[in-house]
XYZ file of C-alpha atoms in Angstrom:
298
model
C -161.186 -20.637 91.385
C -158.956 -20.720 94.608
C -160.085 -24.042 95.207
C -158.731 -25.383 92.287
C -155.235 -23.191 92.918
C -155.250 -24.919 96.413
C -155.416 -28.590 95.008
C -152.565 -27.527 92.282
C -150.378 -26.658 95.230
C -151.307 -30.006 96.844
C -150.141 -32.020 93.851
C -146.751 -29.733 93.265
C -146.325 -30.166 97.226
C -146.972 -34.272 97.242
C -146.674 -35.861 93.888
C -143.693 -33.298 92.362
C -141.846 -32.805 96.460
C -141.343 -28.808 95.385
C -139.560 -27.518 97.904
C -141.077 -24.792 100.104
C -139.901 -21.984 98.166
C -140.723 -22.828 94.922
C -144.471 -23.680 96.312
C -144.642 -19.710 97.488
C -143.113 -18.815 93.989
C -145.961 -20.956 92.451
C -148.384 -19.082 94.790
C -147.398 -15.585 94.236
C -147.399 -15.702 90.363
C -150.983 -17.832 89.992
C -152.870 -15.812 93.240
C -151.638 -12.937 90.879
C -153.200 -14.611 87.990
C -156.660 -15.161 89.258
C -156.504 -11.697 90.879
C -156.565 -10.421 87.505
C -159.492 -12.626 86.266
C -161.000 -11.246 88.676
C -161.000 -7.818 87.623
C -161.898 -8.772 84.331
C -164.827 -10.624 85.571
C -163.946 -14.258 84.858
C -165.425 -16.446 87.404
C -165.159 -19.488 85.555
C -162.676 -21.723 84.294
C -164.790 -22.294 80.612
C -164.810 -18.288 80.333
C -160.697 -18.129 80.259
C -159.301 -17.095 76.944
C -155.838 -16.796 75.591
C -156.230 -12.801 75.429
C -156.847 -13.221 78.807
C -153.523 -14.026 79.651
C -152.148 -12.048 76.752
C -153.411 -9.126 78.453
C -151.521 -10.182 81.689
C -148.122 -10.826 80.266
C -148.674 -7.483 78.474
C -149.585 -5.908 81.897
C -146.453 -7.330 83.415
C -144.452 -6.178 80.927
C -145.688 -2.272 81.224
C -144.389 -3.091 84.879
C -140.819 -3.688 83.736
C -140.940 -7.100 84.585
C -137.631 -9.163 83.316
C -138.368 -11.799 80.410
C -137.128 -14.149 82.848
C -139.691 -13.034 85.844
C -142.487 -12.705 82.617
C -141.460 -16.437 81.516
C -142.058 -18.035 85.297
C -144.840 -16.412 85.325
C -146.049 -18.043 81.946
C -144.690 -21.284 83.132
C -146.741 -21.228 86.051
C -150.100 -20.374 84.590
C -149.084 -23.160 81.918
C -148.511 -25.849 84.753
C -151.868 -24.889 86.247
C -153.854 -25.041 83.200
C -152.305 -28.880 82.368
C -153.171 -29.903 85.901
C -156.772 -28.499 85.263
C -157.198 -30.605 82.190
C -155.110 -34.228 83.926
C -157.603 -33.475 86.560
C -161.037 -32.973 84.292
C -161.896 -29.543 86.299
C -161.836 -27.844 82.465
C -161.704 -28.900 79.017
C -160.032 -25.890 77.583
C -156.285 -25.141 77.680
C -156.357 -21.246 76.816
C -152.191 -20.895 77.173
C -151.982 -23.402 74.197
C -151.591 -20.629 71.374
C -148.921 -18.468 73.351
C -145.587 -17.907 72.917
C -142.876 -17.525 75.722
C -140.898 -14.459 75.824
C -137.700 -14.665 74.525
C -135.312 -14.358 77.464
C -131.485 -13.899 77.154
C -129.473 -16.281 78.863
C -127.971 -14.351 82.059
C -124.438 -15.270 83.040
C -124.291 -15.984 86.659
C -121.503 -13.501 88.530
C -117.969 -15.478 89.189
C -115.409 -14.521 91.322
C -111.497 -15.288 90.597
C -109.909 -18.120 92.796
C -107.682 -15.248 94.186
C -111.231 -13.759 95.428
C -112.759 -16.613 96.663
C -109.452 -17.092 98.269
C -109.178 -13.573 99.745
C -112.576 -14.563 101.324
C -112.148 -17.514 102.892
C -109.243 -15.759 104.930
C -111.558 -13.342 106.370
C -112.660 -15.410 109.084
C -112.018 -15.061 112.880
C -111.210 -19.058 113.946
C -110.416 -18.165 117.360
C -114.104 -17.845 117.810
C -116.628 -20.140 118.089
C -118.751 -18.905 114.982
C -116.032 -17.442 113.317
C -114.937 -21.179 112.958
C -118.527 -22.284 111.836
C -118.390 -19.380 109.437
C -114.911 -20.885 107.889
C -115.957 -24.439 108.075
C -119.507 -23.405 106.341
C -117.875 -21.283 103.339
C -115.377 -23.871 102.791
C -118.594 -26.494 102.534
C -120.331 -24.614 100.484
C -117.586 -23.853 97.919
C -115.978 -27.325 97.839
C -119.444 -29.178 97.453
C -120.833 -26.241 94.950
C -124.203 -26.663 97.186
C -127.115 -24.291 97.451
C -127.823 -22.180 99.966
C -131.585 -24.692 100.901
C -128.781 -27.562 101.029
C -126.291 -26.368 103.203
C -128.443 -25.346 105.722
C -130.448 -28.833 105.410
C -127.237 -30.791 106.027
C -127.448 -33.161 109.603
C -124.411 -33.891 111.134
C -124.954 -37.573 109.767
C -125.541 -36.374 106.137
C -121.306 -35.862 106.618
C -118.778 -38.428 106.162
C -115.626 -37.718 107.051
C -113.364 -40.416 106.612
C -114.769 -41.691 103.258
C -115.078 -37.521 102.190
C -118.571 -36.956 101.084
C -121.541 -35.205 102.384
C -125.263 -36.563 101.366
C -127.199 -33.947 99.849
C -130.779 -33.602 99.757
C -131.665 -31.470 96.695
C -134.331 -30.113 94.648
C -137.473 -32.585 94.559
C -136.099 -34.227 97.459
C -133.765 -35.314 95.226
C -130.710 -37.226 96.964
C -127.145 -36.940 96.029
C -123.696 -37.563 96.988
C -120.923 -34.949 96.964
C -117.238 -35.303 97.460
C -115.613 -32.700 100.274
C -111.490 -31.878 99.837
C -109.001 -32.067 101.911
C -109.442 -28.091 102.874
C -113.094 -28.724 104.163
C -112.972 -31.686 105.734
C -110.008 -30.399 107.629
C -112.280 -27.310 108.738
C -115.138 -29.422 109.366
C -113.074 -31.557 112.141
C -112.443 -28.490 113.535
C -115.883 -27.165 114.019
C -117.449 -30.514 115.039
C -114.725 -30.860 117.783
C -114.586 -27.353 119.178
C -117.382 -25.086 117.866
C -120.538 -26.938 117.279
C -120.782 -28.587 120.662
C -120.719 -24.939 122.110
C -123.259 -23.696 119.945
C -125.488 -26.669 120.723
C -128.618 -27.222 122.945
C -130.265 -29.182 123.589
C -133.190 -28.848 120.962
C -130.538 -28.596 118.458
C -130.771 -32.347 117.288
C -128.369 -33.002 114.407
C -128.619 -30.136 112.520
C -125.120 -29.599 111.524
C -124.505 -25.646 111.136
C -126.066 -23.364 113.981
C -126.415 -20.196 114.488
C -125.613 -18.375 118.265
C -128.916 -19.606 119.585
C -128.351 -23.445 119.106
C -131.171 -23.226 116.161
C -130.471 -23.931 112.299
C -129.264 -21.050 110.258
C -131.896 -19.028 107.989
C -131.230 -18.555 104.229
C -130.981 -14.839 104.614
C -128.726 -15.270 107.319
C -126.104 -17.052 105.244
C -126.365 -14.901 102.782
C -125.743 -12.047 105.106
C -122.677 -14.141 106.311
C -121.529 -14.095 103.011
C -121.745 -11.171 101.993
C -120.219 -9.647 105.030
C -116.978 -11.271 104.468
C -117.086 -10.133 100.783
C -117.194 -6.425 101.862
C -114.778 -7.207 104.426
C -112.336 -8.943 101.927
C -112.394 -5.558 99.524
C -114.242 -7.668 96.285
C -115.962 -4.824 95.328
C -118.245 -7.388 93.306
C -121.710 -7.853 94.530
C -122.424 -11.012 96.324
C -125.500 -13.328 95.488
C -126.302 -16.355 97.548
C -125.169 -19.009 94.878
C -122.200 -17.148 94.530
C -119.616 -19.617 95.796
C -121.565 -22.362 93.991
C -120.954 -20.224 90.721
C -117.547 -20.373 91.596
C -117.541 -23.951 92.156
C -118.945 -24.896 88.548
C -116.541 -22.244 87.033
C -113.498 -22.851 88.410
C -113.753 -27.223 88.189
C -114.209 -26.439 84.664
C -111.070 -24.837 84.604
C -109.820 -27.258 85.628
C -110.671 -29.168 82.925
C -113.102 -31.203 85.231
C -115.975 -33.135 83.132
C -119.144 -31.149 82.533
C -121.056 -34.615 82.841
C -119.546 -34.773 86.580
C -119.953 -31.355 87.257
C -123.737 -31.403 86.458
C -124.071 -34.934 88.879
C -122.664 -32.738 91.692
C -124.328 -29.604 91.445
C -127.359 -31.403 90.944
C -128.601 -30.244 87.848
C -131.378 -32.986 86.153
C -130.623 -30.964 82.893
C -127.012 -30.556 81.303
C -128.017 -27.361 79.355
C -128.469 -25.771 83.244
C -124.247 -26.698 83.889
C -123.464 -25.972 80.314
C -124.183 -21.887 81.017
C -120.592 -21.968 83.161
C -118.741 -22.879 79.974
C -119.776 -19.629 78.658
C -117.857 -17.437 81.481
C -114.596 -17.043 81.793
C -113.327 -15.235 77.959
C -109.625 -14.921 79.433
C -109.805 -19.008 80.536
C -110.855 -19.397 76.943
C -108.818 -17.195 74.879
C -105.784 -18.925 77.076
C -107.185 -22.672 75.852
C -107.537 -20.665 72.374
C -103.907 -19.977 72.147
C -102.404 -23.217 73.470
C -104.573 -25.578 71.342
C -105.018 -23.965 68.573
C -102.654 -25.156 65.393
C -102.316 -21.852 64.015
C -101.584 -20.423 67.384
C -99.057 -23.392 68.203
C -96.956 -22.748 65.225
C -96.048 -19.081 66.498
């Protein structure tokens, strides 16, 4: 059946443009999947029942699994099954009778503006990456942008003087993104005295480098980050959206649109930007007392 997992991959690679980490996510939880057909001797796609993957999920679950992990997993074998029938490789759709596992809705972590603040003084301009470190933070919390996306951006995807950057998103999706005064002013900075010191000459346009002239990993921006949360004193553990948390949070505090916050974080659902009006209880209880009539009248 790995042929059939191969061609699934194909499709969610070409006709869906999944980005490369959501393809090895897709890999991991369906090689899993026919792994355990496997062992229970299904070498068919006809011989798949429900209890089949019943028995999985229940497997998964003995592991400790989250309800989240247990759900991707279930959304997964799901996909793969649909794609099987589209395609006319099987008749059956065995994931048809199952339920999802309920999963809690987990608040992302948020940092104060003080904090993000405390942060983004942490870094050493005087040096050459110590400047690409400032201007990069300061990107990545004005523009709310993902990790994938930051380190995607060309030198041409920025636009100074009109104060946007182009974004290439999930599903190759493109969108555009406006910078701030704080960012762009970093951003001149780097581009005039860091970047072209960083550069080679196989560095093309790739706008943030690392100290061999080559494009910065994933990991090592989150390292990046996190290093200047330690070093600022937030004893709060740091996650690689982290700063686009913040983002999210703290425009909506600001009484910013949600409809204009989802368009720049990129979300293609609303319900995904509507979790950051559930975050900040003190913003709320504040709104609470101000607008309130009964509050008003004390």
């Amino acid at each position: 059946m790995q042929e059939y997992l191969s061609k699934y991959l194909s499709y969610l690679s070409i006709e869906r443009g999944l980005s490369s980490n959501s393809l090895i996510s897709y890999e991991t939880d369906l090689n899993r999947y026919l792994k355990f057909l496997q062992i229970q001797k299904v070498h068919s796609l006809e011989e798949i029942k429900p209890e089949h993957i019943s028995q999985l999920i229940w497997r998964l679950r003995e592991k400790n699994l989250k309800a989240n992990s247990i759900s991707r997993n279930l959304s997964a074998i799901r996909g793969f099954h649909k794609f099987l029938i589209k395609q006319e490789y099987s008749s059956v759709d065995p994931t048809v009778v199952l339920e999802s596992p309920k999963m809690g809705r987990k608040l992302p972590l948020v940092l104060t503006y003080p904090e993000v603040n405390k942060i983004l003084e942490q870094q050493d301009v005087s040096t050459f990456l110590g400047l690409r470190d400032k201007a990069m933070l300061e990107v990545m919390y004005a523009c709310g942008l993902r990790i994938s996306e930051l380190i995607g951006l060309s030198v041409n995807d920025i636009f100074l003087k009109d104060g946007f950057i182009r974004v290439l998103g999930k599903g190759s999706k493109e969108r555009v993104v406006p910078i701030g005064s704080e960012a762009i002013h970093w951003l001149k900075r780097y581009l005039l005295k860091a970047r072209p010191n960083l550069a080679k000459q196989f560095s093309q346009n790739i706008l943030f480098l690392n100290n061999r002239g080559r494009k910065l990993s994933r990991m090592g921006v989150w390292k990046i980050l996190k290093f200047y949360v330690n070093k600022a004193g937030i004893k709060k553990k740091a996650y690689p959206h982290t700063l686009r948390h913040c983002f999210a949070t703290h425009l909506l505090e600001g009484g910013a649109d949600l409809k204009a916050v989802q368009e720049m974080l990129g979300h293609a659902d609303i319900s995904t930007t509507e979790i950051y009006t559930h975050l900040d209880t003190s913003y709320l209880k504040q709104v609470h007392k101000e607008a309130h009539p009964r509050e008003r009248a004390k």
